[in-house]
DNA sequence: GTGTTTAGTGAATCGAACG
DNA sequence: GCGTTCGATTCACTAAACA
């Protein structure tokens, strides 16, 4: 790295702007560990070798008969390794990346992701409702593209808005195959003559799902192959910041205009369903401290087969075992674990009520305090 | 190659038999340019950490077999290169290969295919109708596997029965995504104790489509990871010859018995997925993703008595309640349930329009899909 | 016999916070 | 840093058990 770019690398990330230039150079000039999500739609046309800005590697594996073809794969692999490494440097430790491609390039990209240290979380198939048919009838209709979702490294705490995606899917878990139409109609950017402004403009619906699912409002999304700025447009709509990198002047111009016209959705509309994991933890002992349950009270298991008694320190004691609500529940069920909150019940006025109701009361009080 | 295996390599291909041993060694002992199609289901190299329990605390029966264990990506890549090279030698010049895998291995397999000189024709997604859910809610449901279809080299005249596949798909071009159930029920081979005979048995419907689409009657199909012989069973049914290679004695035994019981052209075993499906379910969230409704838009109840606001994850928020379109509708009506699609309306150009109109638009787009 | 409920299962890289 | 504890989390389908 030159001295100049070293200095540049100290700079603050220019949020909500489109940077001109080669994406590898530009990424190397941005501060490390500064980006929450990267969405990348890299080029895959192997014929455009000159566009990769890489000298041909003269080392030829003479064992292989297809040396010329191999050489071109090699150049693409090198390019892929380089931009993936530059992107990984920018990611926060708990950040993630999405890359989209077709069978021409996605296998090389996926292998490079794994070799670079990313950890694949899912591959996701975009199933096109309206693909272009195979006119010559020589192959299957190419009706999908593949996305790879990966964290920066194994074990990282990536963002995943499970409940929000479940809501987007009528209350059942979001699957790894997404059925969405390609980008057409008014959404498709056209030039003055009515020709498409960009050959592979992605639909906003695709980015909507990616960004809702793997970022939170206020996060920064970087797109190193910005094109006409679908990533930036959807990020702005959804109250996220973006950074775009694009080499072609023409595409940048379309993207600027397009994003300027967008106004973010109202903040309350951007709140999404959250998981119980995000709710504050309530120690069972607090129910005793607050007098919602009293030492000596009896709790009954789900199914009413077991009984335990509440003690002053918030532990339970059963016939032959004592411990936390979870431990005693697990013991009686012979299970590896047990959620005591949903397992145990108390009696009041002849009714059997889950102790989780009491926890919800406490949480409601806490919310009133902080909001 | 040793002298012995050189001699062996001169031998005639042993049609309709299951060969014991390591697939690379066995393939190297078979005559070159002798096989029309290869179907391969290699080890996926899953890297599972600890145990996984379902929410009901039952334990997931993981694929932890010794044959799926590799020391590193490098070791897996080496293995992949070797068996792909041996397989390519066996293929007739106009032969083709299918390889199936998941995100754990398919990217490495695809890159190796390209590097070995194969020419990718399509990647095909097997969308499972009934995949195992993601029990911890930490990722997307892993609902598909990927197959790669490749010819021996660029420009080869591979076999593709376009019309046959079109017929299998109710008269429209077969697409690159195939919707098929996983292998369960009577088709799934069990041992004496009722446990599955093989952890990853593939459904016959999948092989049916592969073999009908890319071979002709009388062709030879080779499967180097034969397992319990789904490839051989379907090949025999369809009047094709097969060669299986399998290392595990137990799997070979099941395969022998299974294939012996099959008589060719068993019509009842043919494609069953031709029935029309019910109107596809459209998640309300898709209206938001597609921009037909926007986060912050107001919806009005039938009768115009209640109002709710659309959020980015496809849930609604009303005055004192939030949830799905159905839940919020039911809440306001004090009803046990509510069809949100007919209950909620939006305003456009002064008109009040049912959101069901938007759903019908999406369904109209999806028509023509038959999978 | 017939309809209903309960149990089981499938290629899975399936925590996070506290002390 | 590491061991311990808390406690969140499932869809489609089959088949046996039950009423």
XYZ file of C-alpha atoms (C1' of nucleotides) in Angstrom:
780
model
C 0.000 0.000 0.000
C 1.367 3.442 -0.882
C 1.701 6.149 1.666
C -1.154 8.039 0.109
C -3.584 5.159 0.325
C -2.422 4.457 3.832
C -3.492 7.953 4.749
C -6.740 7.498 2.931
C -7.347 4.316 4.825
C -7.453 6.341 8.002
C -10.376 8.394 6.722
C -13.934 8.072 7.907
C -16.258 5.931 5.815
C -18.118 8.290 3.446
C -21.669 7.186 4.182
C -24.339 7.530 1.530
C -22.031 8.314 -1.343
C -20.997 6.645 -4.570
C -17.260 6.364 -5.056
C -15.679 6.253 -8.500
C -12.935 3.846 -9.469
C -11.721 0.287 -9.325
C -13.437 -1.422 -6.419
C -10.305 -3.095 -5.069
C -8.331 0.130 -4.935
C -11.224 2.061 -3.452
C -11.928 -0.603 -0.831
C -8.275 -0.622 0.172
C -8.554 3.130 0.805
C -11.456 2.776 3.219
C -11.151 2.120 6.975
C -11.109 -1.504 8.097
C -13.843 -3.020 10.278
C -16.271 -0.286 9.317
C -19.041 -1.966 7.322
C -21.981 -4.070 8.534
C -22.974 -5.741 5.299
C -21.583 -6.156 1.805
C -23.772 -6.981 -1.166
C -21.835 -7.847 -4.311
C -22.935 -8.639 -7.846
C -19.535 -9.203 -9.454
C -18.946 -9.534 -13.198
C -18.760 -13.058 -14.531
C -18.116 -12.691 -18.214
C -14.816 -14.480 -18.610
C -14.359 -13.035 -22.091
C -13.772 -9.580 -20.628
C -10.408 -10.498 -19.266
C -9.010 -7.029 -19.859
C -11.695 -5.583 -17.645
C -10.383 -7.429 -14.651
C -7.341 -5.136 -14.509
C -5.030 -8.017 -13.817
C -1.884 -8.966 -15.758
C -2.155 -12.416 -17.259
C -0.388 -14.942 -15.164
C 2.252 -16.443 -17.419
C 2.582 -19.556 -15.295
C 0.832 -22.315 -17.195
C -0.055 -25.690 -15.821
C 1.355 -27.688 -18.714
C -0.261 -30.905 -17.540
C -3.665 -29.708 -18.565
C -4.673 -29.668 -22.198
C -7.045 -26.779 -21.645
C -4.327 -24.411 -20.635
C -5.771 -21.347 -22.287
C -9.128 -21.809 -20.682
C -7.493 -22.658 -17.397
C -5.474 -19.511 -17.658
C -8.606 -17.447 -18.018
C -10.192 -19.143 -15.011
C -6.994 -18.390 -13.162
C -7.258 -14.680 -13.941
C -10.860 -14.650 -12.775
C -9.939 -16.515 -9.611
C -7.199 -14.032 -8.858
C -9.558 -11.117 -9.335
C -12.120 -12.811 -7.110
C -9.621 -13.516 -4.363
C -8.453 -9.918 -4.411
C -11.807 -8.228 -4.167
C -13.056 -10.716 -1.576
C -9.993 -10.062 0.562
C -10.392 -6.285 0.258
C -14.067 -6.620 1.159
C -13.333 -8.813 4.137
C -10.945 -6.212 5.542
C -13.758 -3.648 5.511
C -16.248 -5.858 7.316
C -16.799 -5.484 11.033
C -16.031 -8.750 12.858
C -19.739 -9.566 13.034
C -20.459 -8.341 9.512
C -21.609 -10.478 6.619
C -21.510 -10.642 2.841
C -23.935 -11.611 0.104
C -22.646 -12.467 -3.365
C -24.875 -13.230 -6.327
C -23.907 -15.114 -9.454
C -24.814 -17.768 -12.000
C -23.246 -21.115 -12.825
C -20.607 -19.345 -14.894
C -18.906 -17.866 -11.857
C -20.669 -18.793 -8.612
C -18.699 -21.987 -8.005
C -15.411 -20.159 -8.236
C -16.744 -17.364 -6.033
C -18.015 -19.821 -3.437
C -14.742 -21.712 -3.268
C -12.842 -18.418 -2.998
C -15.127 -17.286 -0.170
C -14.313 -20.426 1.770
C -10.605 -20.147 1.026
C -10.538 -16.504 2.147
C -11.871 -17.355 5.585
C -15.505 -16.422 5.192
C -17.965 -18.897 6.687
C -20.931 -19.801 4.507
C -24.277 -19.476 6.278
C -26.634 -20.374 3.440
C -26.764 -20.508 -0.287
C -29.974 -18.927 -1.475
C -31.650 -19.547 -4.791
C -33.451 -16.691 -6.470
C -36.135 -18.503 -8.397
C -37.289 -16.197 -11.223
C -41.014 -16.210 -11.928
C -40.435 -14.850 -15.416
C -37.055 -15.962 -16.768
C -36.019 -15.764 -20.382
C -36.794 -19.105 -22.063
C -34.095 -21.180 -23.724
C -34.976 -20.412 -27.323
C -32.984 -23.170 -28.962
C -34.261 -25.905 -26.683
C -30.756 -27.211 -26.070
C -30.718 -26.863 -22.303
C -33.018 -26.263 -19.378
C -34.514 -22.817 -18.944
C -32.006 -20.941 -16.845
C -34.565 -19.885 -14.302
C -32.565 -19.025 -11.211
C -29.485 -17.319 -9.821
C -27.555 -18.260 -6.722
C -26.631 -16.060 -3.776
C -24.171 -16.980 -1.058
C -24.571 -15.537 2.431
C -21.438 -15.741 4.561
C -20.139 -14.291 7.802
C -16.666 -12.796 8.109
C -15.445 -15.876 9.933
C -16.607 -19.036 11.639
C -18.331 -18.406 14.926
C -19.050 -14.731 14.241
C -22.279 -13.265 15.609
C -23.853 -12.254 12.336
C -27.120 -10.325 12.202
C -30.171 -12.390 11.337
C -33.665 -11.010 11.799
C -35.312 -14.371 11.987
C -38.727 -13.149 13.075
C -38.862 -10.416 10.450
C -38.199 -12.876 7.634
C -40.680 -15.291 9.133
C -43.260 -12.508 9.047
C -42.417 -11.792 5.419
C -43.226 -15.441 4.749
C -46.692 -15.696 6.317
C -45.454 -16.909 9.638
C -43.349 -19.860 8.513
C -39.581 -19.972 8.460
C -38.010 -18.296 5.444
C -36.511 -20.922 3.155
C -33.361 -20.877 1.057
C -35.355 -20.536 -2.180
C -36.883 -17.154 -2.923
C -39.500 -16.799 -5.632
C -39.361 -13.279 -7.063
C -39.858 -11.703 -10.506
C -36.975 -10.198 -12.463
C -36.647 -6.439 -12.715
C -38.982 -5.089 -15.405
C -41.502 -2.307 -15.988
C -41.199 1.031 -14.228
C -38.560 -0.265 -11.869
C -36.180 -0.958 -14.744
C -34.045 2.095 -15.508
C -34.033 3.154 -19.169
C -31.979 5.638 -21.156
C -33.438 8.396 -23.359
C -33.976 5.935 -26.192
C -35.793 3.437 -24.028
C -32.908 0.965 -23.822
C -32.112 -0.547 -20.489
C -29.565 1.503 -18.578
C -27.840 -1.549 -17.111
C -27.862 -5.104 -18.462
C -28.317 -6.915 -15.156
C -30.298 -4.598 -12.882
C -31.465 -6.585 -9.859
C -35.015 -6.298 -8.498
C -35.534 -4.215 -5.404
C -37.550 -7.026 -3.850
C -34.420 -9.155 -3.709
C -32.445 -6.477 -1.891
C -35.374 -5.773 0.396
C -35.251 -9.304 1.713
C -31.469 -9.324 2.032
C -31.312 -6.015 3.897
C -34.300 -6.605 6.179
C -32.960 -10.026 7.042
C -29.343 -9.247 7.739
C -29.049 -5.623 8.883
C -30.613 -3.268 11.388
C -31.658 0.357 10.790
C -28.613 2.622 10.828
C -26.248 -0.093 9.587
C -23.942 0.538 6.616
C -24.283 -1.572 3.481
C -21.424 -1.508 0.965
C -21.770 -2.562 -2.671
C -18.466 -2.781 -4.564
C -20.203 -3.355 -7.935
C -22.844 -0.686 -7.498
C -24.127 -0.453 -11.067
C -27.285 1.651 -11.127
C -27.563 1.480 -7.366
C -30.327 -0.940 -6.434
C -28.499 -1.710 -3.191
C -28.272 1.972 -2.287
C -31.877 2.656 -3.236
C -33.272 -0.110 -1.057
C -30.868 0.663 1.781
C -32.039 4.292 1.824
C -35.698 3.266 1.743
C -35.125 0.991 4.697
C -33.269 3.522 6.819
C -29.831 1.997 6.310
C -26.751 3.854 5.079
C -24.915 2.760 1.954
C -21.553 3.077 0.231
C -21.399 2.347 -3.472
C -18.353 1.797 -5.654
C -18.742 1.967 -9.422
C -16.238 2.417 -12.210
C -18.579 3.425 -15.033
C -19.546 7.101 -15.102
C -22.834 6.350 -16.782
C -24.022 3.908 -14.123
C -23.025 6.267 -11.316
C -25.099 9.019 -12.887
C -28.209 6.848 -13.030
C -27.644 5.707 -9.484
C -27.232 9.248 -8.131
C -30.478 10.417 -9.707
C -32.356 7.334 -8.678
C -31.318 7.442 -5.032
C -31.892 11.182 -4.720
C -35.556 10.649 -5.525
C -36.051 8.152 -2.738
C -37.338 9.093 0.681
C -36.896 6.660 3.545
C -39.910 4.928 5.002
C -41.280 6.153 8.278
C -39.308 4.913 11.238
C -42.211 3.144 12.873
C -42.763 1.188 9.672
C -39.165 0.010 9.784
C -39.519 -1.621 13.160
C -39.785 -5.323 12.586
C -40.915 -8.257 14.625
C -38.211 -9.200 17.072
C -37.292 -12.441 18.693
C -37.741 -13.176 22.363
C -33.987 -13.408 22.521
C -33.858 -9.630 22.267
C -36.114 -9.164 25.314
C -34.372 -8.338 28.606
C -33.517 -11.243 30.823
C -35.611 -11.620 33.970
C -34.222 -13.758 36.783
C -36.857 -16.048 38.269
C -35.837 -14.798 41.714
C -37.326 -11.435 40.893
C -40.807 -12.970 40.959
C -40.131 -13.938 44.564
C -38.507 -10.643 45.502
C -41.499 -8.762 44.135
C -43.958 -11.020 45.918
C -45.550 -12.275 42.707
C -44.709 -15.723 44.042
C -43.905 -16.504 47.634
C -41.476 -18.941 49.203
C -43.425 -22.138 49.798
C -45.705 -21.684 46.784
C -46.225 -24.817 44.742
C -45.452 -24.978 41.011
C -46.856 -27.632 38.671
C -45.230 -28.982 35.553
C -46.749 -28.802 32.096
C -49.031 -31.806 32.105
C -49.374 -31.504 35.874
C -47.256 -34.598 36.526
C -44.653 -33.006 38.775
C -44.660 -30.561 41.622
C -41.993 -28.319 43.113
C -41.806 -25.698 45.822
C -40.476 -22.169 45.484
C -37.682 -21.199 47.840
C -36.684 -17.756 49.028
C -33.595 -17.630 46.819
C -35.528 -18.289 43.594
C -34.635 -21.953 43.341
C -37.076 -24.843 43.279
C -37.054 -27.951 45.368
C -38.833 -31.098 44.211
C -39.160 -34.560 45.645
C -35.563 -35.564 45.071
C -33.922 -32.627 43.345
C -33.316 -28.945 43.712
C -32.029 -26.204 41.438
C -33.178 -23.525 39.041
C -36.554 -23.677 37.328
C -34.745 -24.938 34.229
C -32.648 -27.521 35.990
C -35.515 -29.054 37.907
C -37.688 -29.160 34.796
C -34.946 -30.840 32.786
C -34.370 -33.329 35.599
C -37.997 -34.421 35.814
C -38.360 -34.679 32.043
C -35.075 -36.513 31.619
C -34.337 -33.932 28.928
C -30.991 -32.322 28.094
C -32.545 -28.906 28.694
C -35.815 -27.299 29.610
C -37.286 -23.822 29.454
C -38.556 -23.463 33.002
C -40.549 -20.352 32.107
C -42.951 -22.274 29.920
C -42.697 -25.523 31.886
C -43.862 -24.423 35.328
C -47.327 -23.172 36.352
C -48.932 -21.857 39.511
C -52.534 -21.976 40.763
C -54.544 -18.876 41.491
C -58.280 -18.765 42.038
C -58.513 -22.353 40.848
C -56.826 -21.494 37.565
C -53.526 -22.864 36.324
C -51.308 -20.077 34.991
C -47.864 -20.196 33.401
C -45.129 -18.400 35.306
C -44.201 -16.846 31.959
C -47.222 -14.579 32.415
C -45.503 -13.062 35.436
C -42.312 -12.545 33.471
C -44.283 -10.732 30.793
C -45.741 -8.417 33.424
C -42.271 -7.494 34.579
C -41.078 -6.923 31.044
C -44.058 -4.698 30.309
C -43.177 -2.588 33.367
C -39.579 -2.335 32.236
C -40.633 -1.155 28.809
C -42.791 1.569 30.312
C -39.779 2.789 32.256
C -37.312 2.997 29.400
C -39.612 4.366 26.727
C -1.177 -47.116 -13.475
C 0.106 -50.609 -12.712
C 0.377 -53.267 -15.374
C -2.457 -55.170 -13.797
C -4.856 -52.288 -13.884
C -3.756 -51.496 -17.425
C -4.865 -54.957 -18.375
C -8.041 -54.550 -16.449
C -8.656 -51.302 -18.187
C -8.882 -53.197 -21.445
C -11.803 -55.262 -20.165
C -15.374 -54.828 -21.257
C -17.586 -52.640 -19.093
C -19.506 -54.951 -16.717
C -23.028 -53.700 -17.373
C -25.676 -53.971 -14.692
C -23.375 -54.888 -11.866
C -22.239 -53.294 -8.641
C -18.475 -53.160 -8.198
C -16.866 -53.162 -4.768
C -14.018 -50.880 -3.815
C -12.686 -47.346 -3.915
C -14.360 -45.542 -6.783
C -11.178 -43.970 -8.141
C -9.322 -47.284 -8.347
C -12.286 -49.073 -9.824
C -12.921 -46.360 -12.395
C -9.277 -46.474 -13.444
C -9.705 -50.194 -14.121
C -12.623 -49.698 -16.514
C -12.313 -48.992 -20.253
C -12.160 -45.370 -21.339
C -14.864 -43.717 -23.474
C -17.381 -46.380 -22.510
C -20.068 -44.624 -20.470
C -22.930 -42.388 -21.607
C -23.817 -40.716 -18.338
C -22.377 -40.390 -14.869
C -24.492 -39.500 -11.865
C -22.478 -38.769 -8.747
C -23.558 -38.020 -5.202
C -20.166 -37.575 -3.530
C -19.618 -36.992 0.195
C -20.633 -33.440 1.149
C -17.901 -32.879 3.732
C -20.351 -31.576 6.335
C -18.553 -30.010 9.231
C -20.898 -30.569 12.137
C -19.865 -29.418 15.574
C -21.935 -30.629 18.485
C -25.281 -32.347 18.818
C -28.436 -30.701 17.612
C -31.756 -31.069 19.387
C -35.200 -30.217 18.146
C -37.394 -27.863 20.188
C -39.057 -30.972 21.643
C -35.606 -32.083 22.830
C -35.362 -35.053 20.499
C -31.973 -35.512 18.904
C -31.342 -34.976 15.210
C -29.786 -38.005 13.562
C -26.783 -36.321 11.988
C -24.771 -37.479 8.993
C -21.585 -38.204 10.889
C -20.463 -41.251 8.921
C -16.752 -41.853 8.502
C -16.997 -41.558 4.724
C -18.017 -37.922 5.023
C -14.986 -36.856 7.051
C -12.094 -34.975 5.454
C -9.187 -33.294 7.181
C -9.303 -30.045 5.251
C -10.651 -28.265 2.204
C -7.386 -29.177 0.541
C -7.901 -32.882 1.159
C -11.453 -32.644 -0.144
C -10.311 -30.756 -3.254
C -7.699 -33.377 -3.995
C -10.228 -36.160 -3.656
C -12.650 -34.266 -5.902
C -10.062 -33.621 -8.615
C -9.071 -37.276 -8.634
C -12.497 -38.818 -8.941
C -13.642 -36.221 -11.486
C -10.589 -36.969 -13.650
C -11.150 -40.729 -13.422
C -14.818 -40.246 -14.273
C -14.024 -38.058 -17.257
C -11.790 -40.703 -18.734
C -14.681 -43.172 -18.706
C -17.122 -40.841 -20.450
C -17.738 -41.170 -24.157
C -16.879 -37.895 -25.960
C -20.548 -36.936 -26.063
C -21.270 -38.183 -22.553
C -22.290 -36.027 -19.624
C -22.122 -35.901 -15.860
C -24.471 -34.861 -13.080
C -23.115 -34.086 -9.608
C -25.283 -33.249 -6.614
C -24.215 -31.368 -3.512
C -24.985 -28.692 -0.944
C -23.291 -25.401 -0.139
C -20.739 -27.284 1.915
C -19.131 -28.842 -1.136
C -20.850 -27.835 -4.358
C -18.742 -24.736 -4.988
C -15.547 -26.718 -4.770
C -17.017 -29.438 -6.966
C -18.190 -26.912 -9.566
C -14.806 -25.191 -9.731
C -13.070 -28.574 -10.014
C -15.410 -29.585 -12.845
C -14.466 -26.468 -14.766
C -10.781 -26.921 -14.052
C -10.877 -30.543 -15.212
C -12.220 -29.594 -18.634
C -15.900 -30.377 -18.220
C -18.291 -27.803 -19.675
C -21.202 -26.787 -17.458
C -24.579 -26.931 -19.196
C -26.879 -25.981 -16.324
C -26.961 -25.868 -12.602
C -30.218 -27.350 -11.402
C -31.805 -26.656 -8.057
C -33.716 -29.402 -6.307
C -36.269 -27.485 -4.231
C -37.453 -29.778 -1.481
C -41.140 -29.653 -0.653
C -40.476 -31.004 2.822
C -37.005 -30.084 4.049
C -35.895 -30.301 7.637
C -36.464 -26.917 9.334
C -33.767 -24.826 10.963
C -34.520 -25.690 14.555
C -32.636 -22.913 16.269
C -33.849 -20.115 14.025
C -30.296 -19.041 13.274
C -30.338 -19.352 9.503
C -32.675 -19.893 6.585
C -34.258 -23.296 6.181
C -31.843 -25.274 4.054
C -34.507 -26.183 1.539
C -32.607 -27.130 -1.585
C -29.652 -28.974 -3.022
C -27.752 -28.127 -6.178
C -26.961 -30.356 -9.129
C -24.487 -29.497 -11.866
C -24.987 -30.885 -15.341
C -21.878 -30.806 -17.528
C -20.677 -32.286 -20.795
C -17.279 -33.928 -21.156
C -15.954 -30.881 -22.967
C -17.005 -27.668 -24.628
C -18.826 -28.199 -27.897
C -19.680 -31.850 -27.244
C -22.977 -33.156 -28.614
C -24.542 -34.145 -25.323
C -27.908 -35.896 -25.128
C -30.867 -33.714 -24.179
C -34.419 -34.977 -24.588
C -36.032 -31.579 -24.703
C -39.502 -32.764 -25.652
C -39.579 -35.514 -23.051
C -38.817 -33.071 -20.262
C -41.293 -30.599 -21.679
C -43.948 -33.302 -21.515
C -42.986 -34.066 -17.944
C -43.590 -30.393 -17.245
C -47.101 -30.143 -18.687
C -46.038 -28.841 -22.030
C -43.787 -25.974 -20.997
C -40.001 -25.938 -21.051
C -38.379 -27.672 -18.112
C -36.755 -25.093 -15.865
C -33.565 -25.236 -13.852
C -35.470 -25.602 -10.569
C -37.184 -28.877 -9.794
C -39.702 -29.150 -6.977
C -39.675 -32.660 -5.548
C -40.188 -34.231 -2.113
C -37.351 -35.873 -0.231
C -37.176 -39.647 -0.023
C -39.499 -40.924 2.726
C -42.144 -43.544 3.315
C -42.039 -46.894 1.554
C -39.401 -45.720 -0.910
C -36.920 -45.196 1.906
C -34.938 -48.376 2.548
C -34.925 -49.541 6.172
C -32.964 -52.153 8.069
C -34.504 -54.906 10.201
C -34.935 -52.505 13.104
C -36.645 -49.877 11.024
C -33.673 -47.532 10.863
C -32.751 -45.941 7.574
C -30.377 -48.110 5.567
C -28.507 -45.094 4.171
C -28.411 -41.603 5.649
C -28.798 -39.734 2.369
C -30.904 -41.823 0.010
C -32.056 -39.717 -2.947
C -35.632 -39.809 -4.282
C -36.279 -41.815 -7.426
C -38.191 -38.898 -8.930
C -34.960 -36.906 -9.078
C -33.081 -39.635 -10.937
C -36.075 -40.206 -13.172
C -35.863 -36.672 -14.482
C -32.087 -36.809 -14.880
C -32.088 -40.086 -16.774
C -35.087 -39.342 -18.982
C -33.617 -35.958 -19.845
C -30.047 -36.906 -20.623
C -29.913 -40.535 -21.811
C -31.613 -42.798 -24.333
C -32.798 -46.379 -23.759
C -29.867 -48.792 -23.882
C -27.374 -46.177 -22.639
C -25.060 -46.934 -19.721
C -25.276 -44.855 -16.547
C -22.388 -45.059 -14.084
C -22.646 -44.031 -10.434
C -19.331 -43.963 -8.550
C -21.020 -43.356 -5.158
C -23.756 -45.915 -5.596
C -24.978 -46.159 -2.003
C -28.207 -48.139 -1.928
C -28.545 -47.895 -5.681
C -31.215 -45.329 -6.540
C -29.412 -44.605 -9.810
C -29.350 -48.273 -10.769
C -32.964 -48.818 -9.774
C -34.255 -45.956 -11.896
C -31.937 -46.813 -14.797
C -33.298 -50.369 -14.847
C -36.888 -49.145 -14.683
C -36.273 -46.887 -17.627
C -34.553 -49.507 -19.785
C -31.037 -48.152 -19.325
C -28.002 -50.141 -18.159
C -26.075 -49.176 -15.076
C -22.707 -49.644 -13.400
C -22.473 -48.972 -9.687
C -19.379 -48.567 -7.547
C -19.713 -48.750 -3.763
C -17.202 -49.274 -0.998
C -19.526 -50.244 1.868
C -20.639 -53.878 1.893
C -23.880 -53.046 3.638
C -24.999 -50.500 1.030
C -24.160 -52.860 -1.839
C -26.296 -55.581 -0.304
C -29.331 -53.314 -0.088
C -28.754 -52.126 -3.636
C -28.534 -55.668 -5.040
C -31.793 -56.728 -3.424
C -33.563 -53.546 -4.379
C -32.582 -53.625 -8.034
C -33.339 -57.342 -8.368
C -36.959 -56.631 -7.473
C -37.398 -54.037 -10.190
C -38.869 -54.802 -13.546
C -38.343 -52.282 -16.320
C -41.032 -49.879 -17.479
C -43.020 -50.077 -14.306
C -45.469 -47.360 -15.206
C -46.682 -46.849 -11.664
C -43.179 -45.849 -10.667
C -43.096 -43.107 -13.267
C -43.356 -39.421 -12.625
C -46.100 -38.612 -10.175
C -45.708 -34.860 -9.888
C -47.956 -33.999 -12.806
C -50.958 -33.083 -10.739
C -52.048 -29.477 -10.713
C -51.276 -27.776 -7.446
C -53.640 -25.545 -5.585
C -53.245 -21.823 -6.088
C -49.813 -20.938 -4.723
C -49.638 -19.339 -1.316
C -48.545 -15.703 -1.508
C -47.071 -14.215 1.655
C -48.374 -10.714 2.346
C -44.773 -9.637 2.832
C -44.181 -10.102 -0.868
C -46.469 -7.152 -1.595
C -44.083 -5.033 0.457
C -40.909 -6.490 -1.017
C -42.217 -5.896 -4.488
C -43.215 -2.320 -3.725
C -46.928 -2.908 -4.386
C -47.426 -1.627 -0.865
C -44.862 0.369 1.066
C -43.898 0.398 4.722
C -45.976 3.163 6.289
C -48.969 2.676 3.970
C -52.358 2.638 5.673
C -54.797 -0.225 5.338
C -58.495 0.026 6.126
C -60.748 -2.691 7.396
C -63.792 -3.958 5.602
C -66.415 -1.454 6.660
C -63.676 1.168 7.116
C -63.927 1.065 10.901
C -60.291 0.245 11.646
C -56.935 1.301 10.350
C -53.487 -0.285 10.437
C -50.052 0.535 9.101
C -47.827 -1.692 6.990
C -44.331 -2.433 8.283
C -41.203 -3.451 6.393
C -41.446 -7.088 7.447
C -44.999 -7.542 6.206
C -46.668 -7.222 9.588
C -49.324 -4.667 10.461
C -49.410 -2.356 13.438
C -52.707 -0.936 14.668
C -53.610 1.290 17.566
C -52.890 -1.281 20.248
C -51.892 -4.449 18.453
C -49.438 -5.799 15.941
C -49.144 -8.974 13.934
C -49.973 -10.506 10.589
C -52.823 -9.220 8.434
C -54.895 -12.107 9.728
C -54.020 -11.620 13.392
C -54.711 -7.891 13.436
C -57.995 -8.364 11.582
C -59.112 -11.034 14.026
C -58.102 -8.850 16.973
C -60.180 -5.849 15.862
C -63.173 -7.975 15.026
C -62.911 -9.920 18.259
C -63.078 -12.989 16.050
C -61.140 -16.249 16.477
C -59.811 -15.892 12.946
C -59.916 -13.557 9.996
C -58.953 -13.718 6.348
C -56.737 -10.669 6.126
C -56.655 -10.821 2.341
C -60.327 -9.939 2.023
C -60.490 -7.877 5.214
C -57.901 -5.195 4.457
C -58.032 -2.504 1.779
C -55.792 0.279 0.564
C -56.552 3.618 -1.046
C -55.276 4.539 -4.452
C -56.480 7.476 -6.520
C -59.363 7.943 -4.136
C -60.509 4.374 -4.589
C -60.651 1.725 -1.923
C -59.170 -1.528 -3.210
C -58.841 -4.915 -1.559
C -55.305 -6.136 -1.032
C -56.502 -9.414 -2.524
C -56.350 -7.696 -5.910
C -52.587 -7.409 -5.460
C -52.343 -11.066 -4.547
C -54.192 -11.960 -7.721
C -51.689 -9.931 -9.718
C -48.830 -11.926 -8.248
C -50.576 -15.201 -8.916
C -51.177 -14.196 -12.513
C -47.447 -13.555 -12.887
C -46.653 -16.928 -11.418
C -48.896 -18.739 -13.861
C -47.042 -20.735 -16.419
C -44.982 -22.121 -13.621
C -46.015 -25.693 -13.118
C -43.544 -26.913 -10.614
C -63.714 -50.148 9.240
C -63.166 -44.974 9.773
C -61.753 -40.586 11.416
C -58.508 -38.382 14.825
C -54.584 -37.755 17.636
C -49.889 -38.499 18.683
C -45.211 -39.659 17.648
C -41.487 -39.640 14.659
C -38.105 -37.805 11.134
C -35.268 -35.664 7.216
C -27.319 -34.209 4.059
C -27.574 -29.373 9.713
C -21.579 -26.615 9.054
C -28.272 -24.263 14.115
C -25.870 -19.680 21.417
C -25.421 -16.017 24.360
C -24.781 -14.026 28.620
C -23.026 -14.244 32.987
C -19.601 -14.901 36.664
C -10.621 -16.468 29.043
C -13.367 -20.108 30.178
C -16.790 -22.851 32.438
C -21.607 -22.544 33.803
C -26.216 -21.285 33.326
C -30.048 -19.563 31.082
C -33.691 -20.558 27.926
C -35.086 -20.087 22.698
C -36.390 -22.936 18.867
C -39.738 -26.561 13.852
C -42.214 -27.794 8.718
C -44.183 -31.230 5.951
C -45.404 -35.604 5.882
C -45.846 -40.501 7.334
C -47.418 -43.991 10.195
C -48.849 -45.918 14.163
C -51.945 -45.563 17.962
C -56.297 -44.398 19.469
C -61.233 -43.383 19.684
